[in-house]
mmCIF file with all atom_site columns, C-alpha atoms in Angstrom:
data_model
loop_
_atom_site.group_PDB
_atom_site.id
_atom_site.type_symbol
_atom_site.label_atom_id
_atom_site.label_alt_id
_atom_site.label_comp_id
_atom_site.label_asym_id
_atom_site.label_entity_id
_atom_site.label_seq_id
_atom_site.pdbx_PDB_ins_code
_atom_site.Cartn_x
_atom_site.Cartn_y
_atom_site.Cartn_z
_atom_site.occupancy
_atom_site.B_iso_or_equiv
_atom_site.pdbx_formal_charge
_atom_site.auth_seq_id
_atom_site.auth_comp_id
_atom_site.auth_asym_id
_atom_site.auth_atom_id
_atom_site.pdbx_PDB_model_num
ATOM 1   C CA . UNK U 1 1   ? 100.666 88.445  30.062 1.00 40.00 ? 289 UNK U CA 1
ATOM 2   C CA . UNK U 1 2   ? 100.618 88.914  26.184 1.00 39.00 ? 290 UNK U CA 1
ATOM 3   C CA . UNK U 1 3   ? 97.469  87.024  25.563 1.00 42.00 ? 291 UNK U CA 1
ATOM 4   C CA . UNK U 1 4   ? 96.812  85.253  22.597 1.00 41.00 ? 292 UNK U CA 1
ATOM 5   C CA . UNK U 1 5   ? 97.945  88.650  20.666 1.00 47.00 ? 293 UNK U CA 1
ATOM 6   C CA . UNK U 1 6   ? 100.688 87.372  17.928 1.00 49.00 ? 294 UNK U CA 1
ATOM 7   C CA . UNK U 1 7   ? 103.524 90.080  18.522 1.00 62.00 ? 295 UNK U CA 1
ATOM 8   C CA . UNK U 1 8   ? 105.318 88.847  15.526 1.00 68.00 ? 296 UNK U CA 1
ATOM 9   C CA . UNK U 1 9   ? 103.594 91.912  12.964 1.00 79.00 ? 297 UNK U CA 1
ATOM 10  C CA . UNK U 1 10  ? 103.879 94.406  16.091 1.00 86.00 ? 298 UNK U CA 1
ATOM 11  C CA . UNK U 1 11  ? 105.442 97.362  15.402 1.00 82.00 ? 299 UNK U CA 1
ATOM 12  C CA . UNK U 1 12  ? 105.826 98.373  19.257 1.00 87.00 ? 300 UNK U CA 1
ATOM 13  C CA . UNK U 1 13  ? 107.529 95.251  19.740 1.00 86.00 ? 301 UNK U CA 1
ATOM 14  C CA . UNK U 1 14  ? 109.596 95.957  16.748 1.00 85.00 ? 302 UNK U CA 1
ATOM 15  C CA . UNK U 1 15  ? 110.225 99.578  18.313 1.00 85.00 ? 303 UNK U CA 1
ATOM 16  C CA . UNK U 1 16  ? 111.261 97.830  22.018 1.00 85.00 ? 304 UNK U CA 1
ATOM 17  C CA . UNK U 1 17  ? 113.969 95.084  20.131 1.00 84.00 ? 305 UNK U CA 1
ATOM 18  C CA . UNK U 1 18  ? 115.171 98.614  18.052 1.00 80.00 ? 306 UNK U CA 1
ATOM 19  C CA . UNK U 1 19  ? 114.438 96.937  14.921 1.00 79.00 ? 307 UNK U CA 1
ATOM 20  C CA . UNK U 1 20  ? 112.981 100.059 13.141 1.00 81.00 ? 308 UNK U CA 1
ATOM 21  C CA . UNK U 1 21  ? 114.479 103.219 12.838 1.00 82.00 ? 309 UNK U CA 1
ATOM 22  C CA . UNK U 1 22  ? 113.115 105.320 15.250 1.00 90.00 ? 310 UNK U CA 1
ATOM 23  C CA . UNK U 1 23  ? 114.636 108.446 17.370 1.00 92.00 ? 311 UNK U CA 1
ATOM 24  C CA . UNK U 1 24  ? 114.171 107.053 20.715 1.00 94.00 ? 312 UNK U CA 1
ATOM 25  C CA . UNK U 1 25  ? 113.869 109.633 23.404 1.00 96.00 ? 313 UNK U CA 1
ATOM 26  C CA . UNK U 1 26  ? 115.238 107.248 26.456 1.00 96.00 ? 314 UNK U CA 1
ATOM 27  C CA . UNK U 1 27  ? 115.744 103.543 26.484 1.00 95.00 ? 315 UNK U CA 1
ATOM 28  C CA . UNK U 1 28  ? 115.955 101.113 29.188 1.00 96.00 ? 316 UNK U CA 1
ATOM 29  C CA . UNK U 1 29  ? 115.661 97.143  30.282 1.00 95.00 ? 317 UNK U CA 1
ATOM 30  C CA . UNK U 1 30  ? 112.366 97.651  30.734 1.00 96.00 ? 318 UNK U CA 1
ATOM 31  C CA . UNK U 1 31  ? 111.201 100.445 28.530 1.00 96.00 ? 319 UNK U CA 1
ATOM 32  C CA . UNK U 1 32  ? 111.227 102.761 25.698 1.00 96.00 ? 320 UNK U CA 1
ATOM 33  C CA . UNK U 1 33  ? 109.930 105.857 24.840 1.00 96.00 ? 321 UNK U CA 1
ATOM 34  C CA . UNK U 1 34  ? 109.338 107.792 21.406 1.00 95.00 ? 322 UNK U CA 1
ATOM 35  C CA . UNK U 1 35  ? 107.344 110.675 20.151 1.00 97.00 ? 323 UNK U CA 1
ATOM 36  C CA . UNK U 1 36  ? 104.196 109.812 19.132 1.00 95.00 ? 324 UNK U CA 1
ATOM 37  C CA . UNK U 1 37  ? 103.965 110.004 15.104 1.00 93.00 ? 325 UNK U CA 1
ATOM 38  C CA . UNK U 1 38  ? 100.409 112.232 15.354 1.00 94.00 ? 326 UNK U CA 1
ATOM 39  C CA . UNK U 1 39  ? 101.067 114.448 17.957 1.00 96.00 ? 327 UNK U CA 1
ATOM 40  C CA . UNK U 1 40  ? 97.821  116.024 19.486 1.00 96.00 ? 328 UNK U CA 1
ATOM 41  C CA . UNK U 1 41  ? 99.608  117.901 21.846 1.00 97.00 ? 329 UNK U CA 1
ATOM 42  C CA . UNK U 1 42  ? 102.719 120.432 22.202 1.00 96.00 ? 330 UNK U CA 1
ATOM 43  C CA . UNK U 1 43  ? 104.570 117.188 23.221 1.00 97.00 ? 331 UNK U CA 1
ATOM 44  C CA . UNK U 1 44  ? 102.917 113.586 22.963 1.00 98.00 ? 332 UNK U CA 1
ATOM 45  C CA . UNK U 1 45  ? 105.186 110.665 23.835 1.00 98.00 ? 333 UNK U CA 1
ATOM 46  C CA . UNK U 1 46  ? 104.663 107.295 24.079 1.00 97.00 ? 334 UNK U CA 1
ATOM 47  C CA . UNK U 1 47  ? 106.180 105.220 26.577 1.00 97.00 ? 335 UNK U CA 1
ATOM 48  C CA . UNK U 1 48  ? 105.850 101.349 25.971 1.00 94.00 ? 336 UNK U CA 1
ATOM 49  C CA . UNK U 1 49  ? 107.634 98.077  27.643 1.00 95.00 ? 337 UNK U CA 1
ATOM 50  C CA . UNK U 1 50  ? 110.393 96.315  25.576 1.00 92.00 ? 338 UNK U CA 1
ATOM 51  C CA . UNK U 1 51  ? 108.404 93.219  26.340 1.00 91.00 ? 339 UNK U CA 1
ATOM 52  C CA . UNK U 1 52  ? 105.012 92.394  24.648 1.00 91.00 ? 340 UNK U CA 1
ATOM 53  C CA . UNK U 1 53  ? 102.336 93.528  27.039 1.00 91.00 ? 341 UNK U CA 1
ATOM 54  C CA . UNK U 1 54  ? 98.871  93.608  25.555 1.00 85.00 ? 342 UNK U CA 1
ATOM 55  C CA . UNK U 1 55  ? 96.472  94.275  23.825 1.00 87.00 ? 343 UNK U CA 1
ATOM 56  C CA . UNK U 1 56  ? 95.753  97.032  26.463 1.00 87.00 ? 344 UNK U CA 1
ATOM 57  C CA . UNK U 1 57  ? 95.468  98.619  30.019 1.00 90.00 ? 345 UNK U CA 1
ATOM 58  C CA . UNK U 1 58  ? 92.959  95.713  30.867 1.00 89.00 ? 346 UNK U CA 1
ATOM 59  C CA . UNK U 1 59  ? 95.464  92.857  29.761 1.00 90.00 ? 347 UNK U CA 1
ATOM 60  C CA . UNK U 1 60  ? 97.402  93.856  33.446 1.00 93.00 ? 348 UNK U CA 1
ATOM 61  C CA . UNK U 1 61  ? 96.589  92.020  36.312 1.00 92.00 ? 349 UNK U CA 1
ATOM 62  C CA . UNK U 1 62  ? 97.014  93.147  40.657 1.00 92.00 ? 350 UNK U CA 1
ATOM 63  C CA . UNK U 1 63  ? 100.385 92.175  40.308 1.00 92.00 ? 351 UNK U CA 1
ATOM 64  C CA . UNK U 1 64  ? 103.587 93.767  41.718 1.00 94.00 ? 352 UNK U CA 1
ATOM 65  C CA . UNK U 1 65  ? 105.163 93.205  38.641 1.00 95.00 ? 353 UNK U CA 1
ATOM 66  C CA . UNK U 1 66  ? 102.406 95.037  36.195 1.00 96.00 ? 354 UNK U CA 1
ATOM 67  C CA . UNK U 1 67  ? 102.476 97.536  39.101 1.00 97.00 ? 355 UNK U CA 1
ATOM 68  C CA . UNK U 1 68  ? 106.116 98.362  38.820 1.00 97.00 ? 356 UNK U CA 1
ATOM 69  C CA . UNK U 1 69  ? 105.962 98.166  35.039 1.00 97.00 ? 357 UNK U CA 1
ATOM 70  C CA . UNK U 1 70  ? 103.534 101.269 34.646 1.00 98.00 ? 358 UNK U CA 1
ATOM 71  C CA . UNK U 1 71  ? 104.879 103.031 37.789 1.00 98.00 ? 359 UNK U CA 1
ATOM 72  C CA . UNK U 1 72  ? 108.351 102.773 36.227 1.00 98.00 ? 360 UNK U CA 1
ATOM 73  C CA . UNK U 1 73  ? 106.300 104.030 32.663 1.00 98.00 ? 361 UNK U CA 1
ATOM 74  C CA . UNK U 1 74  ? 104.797 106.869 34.282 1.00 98.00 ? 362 UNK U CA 1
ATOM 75  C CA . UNK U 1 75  ? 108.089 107.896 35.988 1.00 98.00 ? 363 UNK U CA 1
ATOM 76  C CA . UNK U 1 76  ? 110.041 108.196 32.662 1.00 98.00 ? 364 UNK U CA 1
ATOM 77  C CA . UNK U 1 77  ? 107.127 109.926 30.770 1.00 98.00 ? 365 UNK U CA 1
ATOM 78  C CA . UNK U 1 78  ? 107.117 112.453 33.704 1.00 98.00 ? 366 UNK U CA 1
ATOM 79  C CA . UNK U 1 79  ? 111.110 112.902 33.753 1.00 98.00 ? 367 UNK U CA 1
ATOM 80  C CA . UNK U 1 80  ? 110.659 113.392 29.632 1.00 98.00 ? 368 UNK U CA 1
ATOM 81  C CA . UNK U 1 81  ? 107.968 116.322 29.987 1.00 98.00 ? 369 UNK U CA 1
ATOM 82  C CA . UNK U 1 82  ? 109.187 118.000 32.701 1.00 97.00 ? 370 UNK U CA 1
ATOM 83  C CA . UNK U 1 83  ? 112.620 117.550 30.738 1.00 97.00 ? 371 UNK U CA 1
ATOM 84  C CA . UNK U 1 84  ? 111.215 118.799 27.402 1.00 97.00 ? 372 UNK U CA 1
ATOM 85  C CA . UNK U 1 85  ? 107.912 121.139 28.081 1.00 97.00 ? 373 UNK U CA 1
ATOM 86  C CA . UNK U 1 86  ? 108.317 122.451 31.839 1.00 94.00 ? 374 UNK U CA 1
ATOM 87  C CA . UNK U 1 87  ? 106.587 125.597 31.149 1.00 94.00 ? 375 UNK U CA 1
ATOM 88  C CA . UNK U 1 88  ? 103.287 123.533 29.321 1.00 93.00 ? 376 UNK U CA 1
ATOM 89  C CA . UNK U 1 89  ? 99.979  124.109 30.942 1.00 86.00 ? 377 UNK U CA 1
ATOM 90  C CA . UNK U 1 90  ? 99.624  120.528 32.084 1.00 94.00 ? 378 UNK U CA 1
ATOM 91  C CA . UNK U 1 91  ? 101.038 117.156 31.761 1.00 97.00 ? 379 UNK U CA 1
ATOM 92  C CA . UNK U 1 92  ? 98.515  114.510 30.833 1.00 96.00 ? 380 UNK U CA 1
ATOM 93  C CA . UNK U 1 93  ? 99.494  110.867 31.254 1.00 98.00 ? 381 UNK U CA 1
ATOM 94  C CA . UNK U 1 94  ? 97.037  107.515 30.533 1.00 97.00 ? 382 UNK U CA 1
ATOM 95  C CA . UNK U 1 95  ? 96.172  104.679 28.541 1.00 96.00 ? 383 UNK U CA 1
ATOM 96  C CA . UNK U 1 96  ? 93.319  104.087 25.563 1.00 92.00 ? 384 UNK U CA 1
ATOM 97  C CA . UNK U 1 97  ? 91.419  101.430 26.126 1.00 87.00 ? 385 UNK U CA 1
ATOM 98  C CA . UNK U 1 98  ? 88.954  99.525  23.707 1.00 81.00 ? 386 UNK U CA 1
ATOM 99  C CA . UNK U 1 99  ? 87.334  100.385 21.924 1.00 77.00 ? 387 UNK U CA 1
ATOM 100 C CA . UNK U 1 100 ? 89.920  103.242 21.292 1.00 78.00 ? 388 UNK U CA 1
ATOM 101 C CA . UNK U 1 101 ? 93.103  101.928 21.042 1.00 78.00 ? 389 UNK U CA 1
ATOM 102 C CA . UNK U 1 102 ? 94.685  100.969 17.539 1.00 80.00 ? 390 UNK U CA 1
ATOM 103 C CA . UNK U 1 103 ? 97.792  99.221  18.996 1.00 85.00 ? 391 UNK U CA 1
ATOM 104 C CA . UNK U 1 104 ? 97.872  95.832  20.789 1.00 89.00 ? 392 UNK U CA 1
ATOM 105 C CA . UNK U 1 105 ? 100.675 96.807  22.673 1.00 91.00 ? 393 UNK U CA 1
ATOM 106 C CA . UNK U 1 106 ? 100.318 98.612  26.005 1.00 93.00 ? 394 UNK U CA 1
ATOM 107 C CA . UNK U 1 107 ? 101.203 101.745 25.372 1.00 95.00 ? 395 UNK U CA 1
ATOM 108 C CA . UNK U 1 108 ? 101.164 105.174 28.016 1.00 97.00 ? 396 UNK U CA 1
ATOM 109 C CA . UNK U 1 109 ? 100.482 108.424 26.221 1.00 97.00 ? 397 UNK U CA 1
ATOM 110 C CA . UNK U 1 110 ? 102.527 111.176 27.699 1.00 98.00 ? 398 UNK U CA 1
ATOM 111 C CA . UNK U 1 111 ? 101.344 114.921 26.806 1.00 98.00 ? 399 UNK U CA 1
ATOM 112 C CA . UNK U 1 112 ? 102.136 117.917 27.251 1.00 98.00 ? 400 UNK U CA 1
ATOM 113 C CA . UNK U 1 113 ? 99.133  120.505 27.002 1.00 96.00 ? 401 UNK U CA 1
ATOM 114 C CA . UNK U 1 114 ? 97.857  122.733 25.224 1.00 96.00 ? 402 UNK U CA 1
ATOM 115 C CA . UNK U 1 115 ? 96.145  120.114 22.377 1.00 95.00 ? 403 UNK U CA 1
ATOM 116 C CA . UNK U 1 116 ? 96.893  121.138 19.311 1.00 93.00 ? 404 UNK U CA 1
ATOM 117 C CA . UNK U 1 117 ? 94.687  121.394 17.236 1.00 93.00 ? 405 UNK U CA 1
ATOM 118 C CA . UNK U 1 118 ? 92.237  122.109 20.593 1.00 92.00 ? 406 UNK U CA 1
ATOM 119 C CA . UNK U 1 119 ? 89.554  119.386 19.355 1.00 91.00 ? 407 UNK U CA 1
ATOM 120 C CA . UNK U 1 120 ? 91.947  116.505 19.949 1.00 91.00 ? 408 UNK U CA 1
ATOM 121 C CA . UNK U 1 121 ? 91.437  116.597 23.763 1.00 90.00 ? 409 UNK U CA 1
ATOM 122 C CA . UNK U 1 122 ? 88.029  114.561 23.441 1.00 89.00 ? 410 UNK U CA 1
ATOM 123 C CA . UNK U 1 123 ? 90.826  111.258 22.995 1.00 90.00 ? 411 UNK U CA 1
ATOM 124 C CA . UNK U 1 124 ? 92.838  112.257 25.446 1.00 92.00 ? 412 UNK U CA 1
ATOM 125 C CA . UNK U 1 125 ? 89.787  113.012 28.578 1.00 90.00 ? 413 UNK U CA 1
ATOM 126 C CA . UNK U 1 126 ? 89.241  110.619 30.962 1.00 85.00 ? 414 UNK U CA 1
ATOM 127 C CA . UNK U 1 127 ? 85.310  109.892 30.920 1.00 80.00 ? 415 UNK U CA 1
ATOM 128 C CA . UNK U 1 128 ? 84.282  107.536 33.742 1.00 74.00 ? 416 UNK U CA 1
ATOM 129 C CA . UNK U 1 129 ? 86.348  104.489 32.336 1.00 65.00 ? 417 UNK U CA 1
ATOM 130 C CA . UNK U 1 130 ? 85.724  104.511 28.896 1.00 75.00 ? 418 UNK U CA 1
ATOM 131 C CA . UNK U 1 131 ? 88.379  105.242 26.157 1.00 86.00 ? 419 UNK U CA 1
ATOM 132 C CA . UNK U 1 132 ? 91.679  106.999 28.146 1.00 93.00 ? 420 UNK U CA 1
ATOM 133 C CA . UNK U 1 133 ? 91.985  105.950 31.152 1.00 94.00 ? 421 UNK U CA 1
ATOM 134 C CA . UNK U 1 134 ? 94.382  108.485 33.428 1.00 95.00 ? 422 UNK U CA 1
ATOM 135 C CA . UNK U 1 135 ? 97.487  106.399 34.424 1.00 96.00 ? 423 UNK U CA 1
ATOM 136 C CA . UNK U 1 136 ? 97.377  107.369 38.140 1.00 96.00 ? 424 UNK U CA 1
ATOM 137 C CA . UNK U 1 137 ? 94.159  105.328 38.450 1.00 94.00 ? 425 UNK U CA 1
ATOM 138 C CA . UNK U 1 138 ? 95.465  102.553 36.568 1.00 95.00 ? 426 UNK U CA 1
ATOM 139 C CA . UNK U 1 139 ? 98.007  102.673 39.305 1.00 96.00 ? 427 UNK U CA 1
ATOM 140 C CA . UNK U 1 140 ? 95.498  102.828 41.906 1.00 95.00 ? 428 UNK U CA 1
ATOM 141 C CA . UNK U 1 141 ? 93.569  99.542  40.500 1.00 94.00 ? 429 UNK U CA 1
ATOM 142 C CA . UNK U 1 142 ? 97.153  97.747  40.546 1.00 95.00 ? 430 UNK U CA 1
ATOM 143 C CA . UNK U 1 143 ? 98.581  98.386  43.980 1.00 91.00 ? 431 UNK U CA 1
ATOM 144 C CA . UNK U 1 144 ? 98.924  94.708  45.000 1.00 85.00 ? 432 UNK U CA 1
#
């Protein structure tokens, strides 16, 4: 599941074992979820497992496990936005995947729309499976 990644430099995996200082925005067994620290949106999260999962979206595997992992990632991003922006345009949720990602730690972007500045949405559209990659199709591609 982690690859041949060494997690021991990551600084999602020091965010998940709360070894950092960072305002955490919910926190689980499973889960935690921050603001992102260049928002591109009028509220970007990040939701990412406590547990090394990586480098990316296409490290997961048809697995109920993986399955249940991003289902329960989407679920708390969702709960967060509708929480914290429930009059934004749209909620955006999905995953960067090479060669646009910069973390090797799975990691779901959670955003509340408008971009800002407007540009910024070219990272964060899903174009036919390269760079983000919409989380309810990731979902889709998991279902065991």
């Amino acid at each position: 599941m982690d690859g041949h990644y060494s997690f021991e430099n990551c600084l999602f995996c020091d965010i998940g074992r709360l070894a950092t200082a960072v305002d955490l925005l919910y926190l689980d067994d499973k889960v935690v979820a921050f603001r992102d620290h260049r928002p591109a949106a009028l509220r970007h999260y990040l939701v990412i497992p406590v547990e090394h999962v990586g480098p990316t979206v296409n490290s997961l595997d048809k697995i109920s496990k993986h399955y249940e992992l991003v289902n329960h990632m989407l679920n708390v991003g969702k709960d967060l936005l509708c929480r914290d922006a429930p009059n934004s345009v749209e909620h955006r949720f999905g995953f960067h995947q090479p060669p646009i990602h910069t973390i090797d730690h799975l990691h779901l972007h959670c955003l509340a729309l408008p971009f800002i500045p407007e540009w910024r949405k070219m990272k964060y559209t899903p174009l036919d499976g390269i760079g983000f990659v919409d989380a309810h199709n990731v979902l889709e591609k998991l279902k065991p």
